[in-house]
Amino acid sequence: IYDCDGDLPLAASVNYLPNGVRSNSVTAGIGADGNVCIYASQPVEVVVDVNAYVPPSGSPDPIDPARLLETRVGDEFETVDGEFEGDGPISAAGTIELDVAGRGGVDAAAVTALLNVAIVGASGNGFATVYPCDEDRPTTAAVNYAAGQVSSNAVTAKIDGDGKVCVYSSSMADVVVDVAAAIPPVVPAVPAS
């Protein structure tokens, strides 16, 4: 996936196998006409969901990666502050309301977080979605996973007004969420009078 104004790059955005489902979070430049180009080396069905964009004046603030959610039970499964840990798997069609702002180095005023979301040992094939808790759950997937496997994806998630994101899983599974960066509110430039 690349800016249509440029040449086809040699780097891959998603690697896939026959008869499988693969997903990946991709950050791509946008061409002057507002489009991105998608190239596939083999015939394949493609689904593209947009979950964020970075405005020209915006930029993520990197932080030391921190674990914000760890549903697995055990002394070795910890979060950065002892919150949201060891509660056991999320139920099928379940949702976890996760505090993000003000935790793990994320500024309390952050409006977006760059997360890594892992689904561990799901009871069946399915998907997970991450979204602001004060909005309806979208029909897009952040992570697609297979039963019993570990699947993860980078997710750019909008944080709601209470500093939370919701994590939905279609199948029962353990969920692990790490944060790597956050985006503070963008303050528009005001021209001098």
PDB file of C-alpha atoms in Angstrom:
ATOM      1  CA  ILE A   1       0.000   0.000   0.000  1.00  0.00           C
ATOM      2  CA  TYR A   2       1.631   3.214  -1.109  1.00  0.00           C
ATOM      3  CA  ASP A   3       1.206   6.809  -2.252  1.00  0.00           C
ATOM      4  CA  CYS A   4      -0.006   6.583  -5.860  1.00  0.00           C
ATOM      5  CA  ASP A   5       2.250   9.514  -6.818  1.00  0.00           C
ATOM      6  CA  GLY A   6       5.326   7.353  -6.122  1.00  0.00           C
ATOM      7  CA  ASP A   7       6.749   4.168  -7.575  1.00  0.00           C
ATOM      8  CA  LEU A   8       5.747   0.695  -6.367  1.00  0.00           C
ATOM      9  CA  PRO A   9       7.995   0.074  -3.331  1.00  0.00           C
ATOM     10  CA  LEU A  10       9.906  -3.155  -2.730  1.00  0.00           C
ATOM     11  CA  ALA A  11       8.621  -3.393   0.869  1.00  0.00           C
ATOM     12  CA  ALA A  12       5.512  -5.396   1.784  1.00  0.00           C
ATOM     13  CA  SER A  13       2.609  -4.080   3.841  1.00  0.00           C
ATOM     14  CA  VAL A  14       0.956  -7.501   4.330  1.00  0.00           C
ATOM     15  CA  ASN A  15       2.326 -10.996   3.675  1.00  0.00           C
ATOM     16  CA  TYR A  16      -0.308 -13.668   3.035  1.00  0.00           C
ATOM     17  CA  LEU A  17      -0.747 -17.367   2.302  1.00  0.00           C
ATOM     18  CA  PRO A  18      -3.323 -19.155   0.128  1.00  0.00           C
ATOM     19  CA  ASN A  19      -6.777 -19.595   1.683  1.00  0.00           C
ATOM     20  CA  GLY A  20      -5.908 -17.588   4.792  1.00  0.00           C
ATOM     21  CA  VAL A  21      -6.942 -14.288   6.301  1.00  0.00           C
ATOM     22  CA  ARG A  22      -4.181 -11.814   7.088  1.00  0.00           C
ATOM     23  CA  SER A  23      -4.497  -8.307   8.394  1.00  0.00           C
ATOM     24  CA  ASN A  24      -2.068  -5.586   9.251  1.00  0.00           C
ATOM     25  CA  SER A  25      -2.150  -1.971  10.276  1.00  0.00           C
ATOM     26  CA  VAL A  26      -0.536   0.185   7.614  1.00  0.00           C
ATOM     27  CA  THR A  27       0.481   3.825   7.677  1.00  0.00           C
ATOM     28  CA  ALA A  28       0.576   5.132   4.117  1.00  0.00           C
ATOM     29  CA  GLY A  29       1.127   8.440   2.414  1.00  0.00           C
ATOM     30  CA  ILE A  30      -1.790   9.820   0.437  1.00  0.00           C
ATOM     31  CA  GLY A  31      -1.351  10.940  -3.168  1.00  0.00           C
ATOM     32  CA  ALA A  32      -2.180  14.438  -4.380  1.00  0.00           C
ATOM     33  CA  ASP A  33      -5.521  13.115  -5.679  1.00  0.00           C
ATOM     34  CA  GLY A  34      -6.415  11.755  -2.211  1.00  0.00           C
ATOM     35  CA  ASN A  35      -5.818   8.083  -3.116  1.00  0.00           C
ATOM     36  CA  VAL A  36      -3.524   5.271  -2.030  1.00  0.00           C
ATOM     37  CA  CYS A  37      -2.549   2.414  -4.331  1.00  0.00           C
ATOM     38  CA  ILE A  38      -2.837  -1.261  -3.399  1.00  0.00           C
ATOM     39  CA  TYR A  39      -0.654  -3.811  -5.180  1.00  0.00           C
ATOM     40  CA  ALA A  40      -1.003  -7.590  -4.695  1.00  0.00           C
ATOM     41  CA  SER A  41       1.524 -10.107  -6.007  1.00  0.00           C
ATOM     42  CA  GLN A  42      -1.228 -12.761  -6.381  1.00  0.00           C
ATOM     43  CA  PRO A  43      -5.017 -12.558  -6.911  1.00  0.00           C
ATOM     44  CA  VAL A  44      -6.625 -11.855  -3.545  1.00  0.00           C
ATOM     45  CA  GLU A  45      -9.730 -10.312  -2.004  1.00  0.00           C
ATOM     46  CA  VAL A  46      -8.871  -7.054  -0.203  1.00  0.00           C
ATOM     47  CA  VAL A  47     -10.692  -5.250   2.594  1.00  0.00           C
ATOM     48  CA  VAL A  48      -9.476  -1.816   3.696  1.00  0.00           C
ATOM     49  CA  ASP A  49     -10.680  -0.176   6.905  1.00  0.00           C
ATOM     50  CA  VAL A  50      -9.591   3.341   7.841  1.00  0.00           C
ATOM     51  CA  ASN A  51      -9.309   3.932  11.569  1.00  0.00           C
ATOM     52  CA  ALA A  52      -7.168   7.062  11.778  1.00  0.00           C
ATOM     53  CA  TYR A  53      -5.194   9.709   9.975  1.00  0.00           C
ATOM     54  CA  VAL A  54      -2.470  12.094  11.022  1.00  0.00           C
ATOM     55  CA  PRO A  55      -3.225  15.716  10.110  1.00  0.00           C
ATOM     56  CA  PRO A  56      -0.400  17.730   8.527  1.00  0.00           C
ATOM     57  CA  SER A  57       0.291  19.480  11.839  1.00  0.00           C
ATOM     58  CA  GLY A  58      -0.088  16.345  13.989  1.00  0.00           C
ATOM     59  CA  SER A  59       2.495  13.914  15.237  1.00  0.00           C
ATOM     60  CA  PRO A  60       2.491  11.011  17.715  1.00  0.00           C
ATOM     61  CA  ASP A  61       4.449  11.415  20.951  1.00  0.00           C
ATOM     62  CA  PRO A  62       6.448   8.195  21.422  1.00  0.00           C
ATOM     63  CA  ILE A  63       6.599   6.774  24.944  1.00  0.00           C
ATOM     64  CA  ASP A  64       8.318   3.796  26.517  1.00  0.00           C
ATOM     65  CA  PRO A  65       6.075   0.854  25.595  1.00  0.00           C
ATOM     66  CA  ALA A  66       3.807  -0.125  28.471  1.00  0.00           C
ATOM     67  CA  ARG A  67       1.331  -2.954  29.018  1.00  0.00           C
ATOM     68  CA  LEU A  68      -2.159  -1.571  29.749  1.00  0.00           C
ATOM     69  CA  LEU A  69      -4.243  -4.778  29.615  1.00  0.00           C
ATOM     70  CA  GLU A  70      -3.317  -8.369  30.431  1.00  0.00           C
ATOM     71  CA  THR A  71      -6.236 -10.758  30.931  1.00  0.00           C
ATOM     72  CA  ARG A  72      -4.059 -13.863  31.395  1.00  0.00           C
ATOM     73  CA  VAL A  73      -3.792 -15.117  34.964  1.00  0.00           C
ATOM     74  CA  GLY A  74      -0.354 -15.638  36.535  1.00  0.00           C
ATOM     75  CA  ASP A  75       2.367 -13.815  38.413  1.00  0.00           C
ATOM     76  CA  GLU A  76       4.308 -13.176  35.195  1.00  0.00           C
ATOM     77  CA  PHE A  77       1.343 -11.493  33.482  1.00  0.00           C
ATOM     78  CA  GLU A  78       1.415  -7.898  34.715  1.00  0.00           C
ATOM     79  CA  THR A  79       0.421  -4.431  33.578  1.00  0.00           C
ATOM     80  CA  VAL A  80       2.449  -1.265  34.100  1.00  0.00           C
ATOM     81  CA  ASP A  81       0.381  -0.193  37.124  1.00  0.00           C
ATOM     82  CA  GLY A  82      -1.300  -3.401  38.333  1.00  0.00           C
ATOM     83  CA  GLU A  83      -4.651  -2.344  36.852  1.00  0.00           C
ATOM     84  CA  PHE A  84      -6.532  -4.393  34.225  1.00  0.00           C
ATOM     85  CA  GLU A  85      -4.574  -7.599  34.859  1.00  0.00           C
ATOM     86  CA  GLY A  86      -5.438 -11.220  35.580  1.00  0.00           C
ATOM     87  CA  ASP A  87      -9.208 -10.996  35.077  1.00  0.00           C
ATOM     88  CA  GLY A  88      -9.322 -14.001  32.732  1.00  0.00           C
ATOM     89  CA  PRO A  89     -10.427 -14.232  29.091  1.00  0.00           C
ATOM     90  CA  ILE A  90     -12.947 -11.895  27.558  1.00  0.00           C
ATOM     91  CA  SER A  91     -16.221 -13.695  26.834  1.00  0.00           C
ATOM     92  CA  ALA A  92     -17.450 -14.274  23.281  1.00  0.00           C
ATOM     93  CA  ALA A  93     -19.045 -11.056  21.996  1.00  0.00           C
ATOM     94  CA  GLY A  94     -17.645  -9.354  25.101  1.00  0.00           C
ATOM     95  CA  THR A  95     -16.244  -5.858  25.558  1.00  0.00           C
ATOM     96  CA  ILE A  96     -13.610  -4.501  27.934  1.00  0.00           C
ATOM     97  CA  GLU A  97     -13.613  -0.777  28.782  1.00  0.00           C
ATOM     98  CA  LEU A  98      -9.899   0.020  29.107  1.00  0.00           C
ATOM     99  CA  ASP A  99      -8.498   3.155  30.756  1.00  0.00           C
ATOM    100  CA  VAL A 100      -5.726   4.493  28.490  1.00  0.00           C
ATOM    101  CA  ALA A 101      -5.269   8.240  29.103  1.00  0.00           C
ATOM    102  CA  GLY A 102      -3.115   8.950  32.136  1.00  0.00           C
ATOM    103  CA  ARG A 103      -1.606   5.427  32.259  1.00  0.00           C
ATOM    104  CA  GLY A 104       1.735   4.033  31.092  1.00  0.00           C
ATOM    105  CA  GLY A 105       3.146   7.394  30.015  1.00  0.00           C
ATOM    106  CA  VAL A 106       0.058   8.410  28.013  1.00  0.00           C
ATOM    107  CA  ASP A 107      -0.790  12.045  28.661  1.00  0.00           C
ATOM    108  CA  ALA A 108      -4.126  12.532  30.418  1.00  0.00           C
ATOM    109  CA  ALA A 109      -5.232  14.828  27.554  1.00  0.00           C
ATOM    110  CA  ALA A 110      -4.304  12.381  24.755  1.00  0.00           C
ATOM    111  CA  VAL A 111      -6.973  11.871  22.095  1.00  0.00           C
ATOM    112  CA  THR A 112      -5.425   8.915  20.265  1.00  0.00           C
ATOM    113  CA  ALA A 113      -3.183   6.004  21.253  1.00  0.00           C
ATOM    114  CA  LEU A 114      -0.970   3.759  19.153  1.00  0.00           C
ATOM    115  CA  LEU A 115      -1.551   0.298  20.577  1.00  0.00           C
ATOM    116  CA  ASN A 116      -0.450  -3.256  19.930  1.00  0.00           C
ATOM    117  CA  VAL A 117      -3.442  -5.549  20.504  1.00  0.00           C
ATOM    118  CA  ALA A 118      -2.831  -9.298  20.873  1.00  0.00           C
ATOM    119  CA  ILE A 119      -5.469 -12.028  20.988  1.00  0.00           C
ATOM    120  CA  VAL A 120      -4.207 -15.175  22.719  1.00  0.00           C
ATOM    121  CA  GLY A 121      -5.748 -18.664  22.587  1.00  0.00           C
ATOM    122  CA  ALA A 122      -9.152 -17.735  21.178  1.00  0.00           C
ATOM    123  CA  SER A 123     -11.914 -20.334  21.464  1.00  0.00           C
ATOM    124  CA  GLY A 124     -12.762 -19.908  17.785  1.00  0.00           C
ATOM    125  CA  ASN A 125     -11.906 -17.951  14.667  1.00  0.00           C
ATOM    126  CA  GLY A 126     -12.906 -14.330  14.992  1.00  0.00           C
ATOM    127  CA  PHE A 127     -11.978 -10.691  15.180  1.00  0.00           C
ATOM    128  CA  ALA A 128     -11.352  -7.932  17.690  1.00  0.00           C
ATOM    129  CA  THR A 129     -12.305  -4.286  17.346  1.00  0.00           C
ATOM    130  CA  VAL A 130     -10.928  -1.300  19.280  1.00  0.00           C
ATOM    131  CA  TYR A 131     -12.953   1.902  19.441  1.00  0.00           C
ATOM    132  CA  PRO A 132     -13.853   4.851  21.721  1.00  0.00           C
ATOM    133  CA  CYS A 133     -16.323   3.649  24.348  1.00  0.00           C
ATOM    134  CA  ASP A 134     -18.622   6.637  23.872  1.00  0.00           C
ATOM    135  CA  GLU A 135     -19.304   5.677  20.239  1.00  0.00           C
ATOM    136  CA  ASP A 136     -21.074   2.717  18.635  1.00  0.00           C
ATOM    137  CA  ARG A 137     -18.895  -0.302  17.891  1.00  0.00           C
ATOM    138  CA  PRO A 138     -17.812  -0.142  14.241  1.00  0.00           C
ATOM    139  CA  THR A 139     -18.103  -3.068  11.852  1.00  0.00           C
ATOM    140  CA  THR A 140     -14.357  -3.019  11.147  1.00  0.00           C
ATOM    141  CA  ALA A 141     -11.754  -5.394  12.591  1.00  0.00           C
ATOM    142  CA  ALA A 142      -8.523  -4.361  14.312  1.00  0.00           C
ATOM    143  CA  VAL A 143      -7.257  -7.948  14.660  1.00  0.00           C
ATOM    144  CA  ASN A 144      -8.392 -11.061  12.777  1.00  0.00           C
ATOM    145  CA  TYR A 145      -7.479 -14.298  14.550  1.00  0.00           C
ATOM    146  CA  ALA A 146      -7.691 -18.085  14.321  1.00  0.00           C
ATOM    147  CA  ALA A 147      -8.706 -20.434  17.141  1.00  0.00           C
ATOM    148  CA  GLY A 148      -5.908 -21.260  19.569  1.00  0.00           C
ATOM    149  CA  GLN A 149      -3.360 -18.975  17.925  1.00  0.00           C
ATOM    150  CA  VAL A 150      -1.674 -15.735  18.984  1.00  0.00           C
ATOM    151  CA  SER A 151      -2.513 -12.876  16.626  1.00  0.00           C
ATOM    152  CA  SER A 152      -1.603  -9.239  17.069  1.00  0.00           C
ATOM    153  CA  ASN A 153      -1.822  -5.996  15.178  1.00  0.00           C
ATOM    154  CA  ALA A 154      -0.853  -2.378  15.562  1.00  0.00           C
ATOM    155  CA  VAL A 155      -3.973  -0.296  16.202  1.00  0.00           C
ATOM    156  CA  THR A 156      -4.439   3.459  16.115  1.00  0.00           C
ATOM    157  CA  ALA A 157      -7.298   4.007  18.558  1.00  0.00           C
ATOM    158  CA  LYS A 158      -9.340   7.109  19.295  1.00  0.00           C
ATOM    159  CA  ILE A 159      -9.657   7.681  23.054  1.00  0.00           C
ATOM    160  CA  ASP A 160     -13.083   8.745  24.347  1.00  0.00           C
ATOM    161  CA  GLY A 161     -13.815  11.752  26.576  1.00  0.00           C
ATOM    162  CA  ASP A 162     -13.334   9.629  29.708  1.00  0.00           C
ATOM    163  CA  GLY A 163      -9.861   8.485  28.588  1.00  0.00           C
ATOM    164  CA  LYS A 164     -10.995   4.986  27.533  1.00  0.00           C
ATOM    165  CA  VAL A 165     -11.049   2.653  24.557  1.00  0.00           C
ATOM    166  CA  CYS A 166     -13.291  -0.381  24.270  1.00  0.00           C
ATOM    167  CA  VAL A 167     -11.928  -3.743  23.131  1.00  0.00           C
ATOM    168  CA  TYR A 168     -14.513  -6.131  21.628  1.00  0.00           C
ATOM    169  CA  SER A 169     -13.817  -9.776  20.756  1.00  0.00           C
ATOM    170  CA  SER A 170     -16.165 -12.004  18.782  1.00  0.00           C
ATOM    171  CA  SER A 171     -14.773 -15.184  20.432  1.00  0.00           C
ATOM    172  CA  MET A 172     -13.647 -15.926  23.970  1.00  0.00           C
ATOM    173  CA  ALA A 173      -9.918 -15.128  24.254  1.00  0.00           C
ATOM    174  CA  ASP A 174      -7.224 -13.578  26.379  1.00  0.00           C
ATOM    175  CA  VAL A 175      -6.398 -10.024  25.367  1.00  0.00           C
ATOM    176  CA  VAL A 176      -3.117  -8.138  25.774  1.00  0.00           C
ATOM    177  CA  VAL A 177      -2.830  -4.414  24.972  1.00  0.00           C
ATOM    178  CA  ASP A 178       0.436  -2.447  24.917  1.00  0.00           C
ATOM    179  CA  VAL A 179       0.809   1.265  24.182  1.00  0.00           C
ATOM    180  CA  ALA A 180       3.749   2.717  22.234  1.00  0.00           C
ATOM    181  CA  ALA A 181       2.724   6.314  21.516  1.00  0.00           C
ATOM    182  CA  ALA A 182      -0.082   8.806  21.951  1.00  0.00           C
ATOM    183  CA  ILE A 183      -1.315  11.850  20.104  1.00  0.00           C
ATOM    184  CA  PRO A 184      -2.217  14.947  22.123  1.00  0.00           C
ATOM    185  CA  PRO A 185      -5.059  17.217  21.012  1.00  0.00           C
ATOM    186  CA  VAL A 186      -4.083  19.123  17.877  1.00  0.00           C
ATOM    187  CA  VAL A 187      -4.141  22.828  18.540  1.00  0.00           C
ATOM    188  CA  PRO A 188      -4.960  24.654  15.306  1.00  0.00           C
ATOM    189  CA  ALA A 189      -2.626  27.438  14.314  1.00  0.00           C
ATOM    190  CA  VAL A 190      -4.205  30.870  14.565  1.00  0.00           C
ATOM    191  CA  PRO A 191      -2.847  33.403  12.092  1.00  0.00           C
ATOM    192  CA  ALA A 192      -1.470  36.580  13.633  1.00  0.00           C
ATOM    193  CA  SER A 193      -3.752  39.567  13.271  1.00  0.00           C
TER     194      SER A 193
END
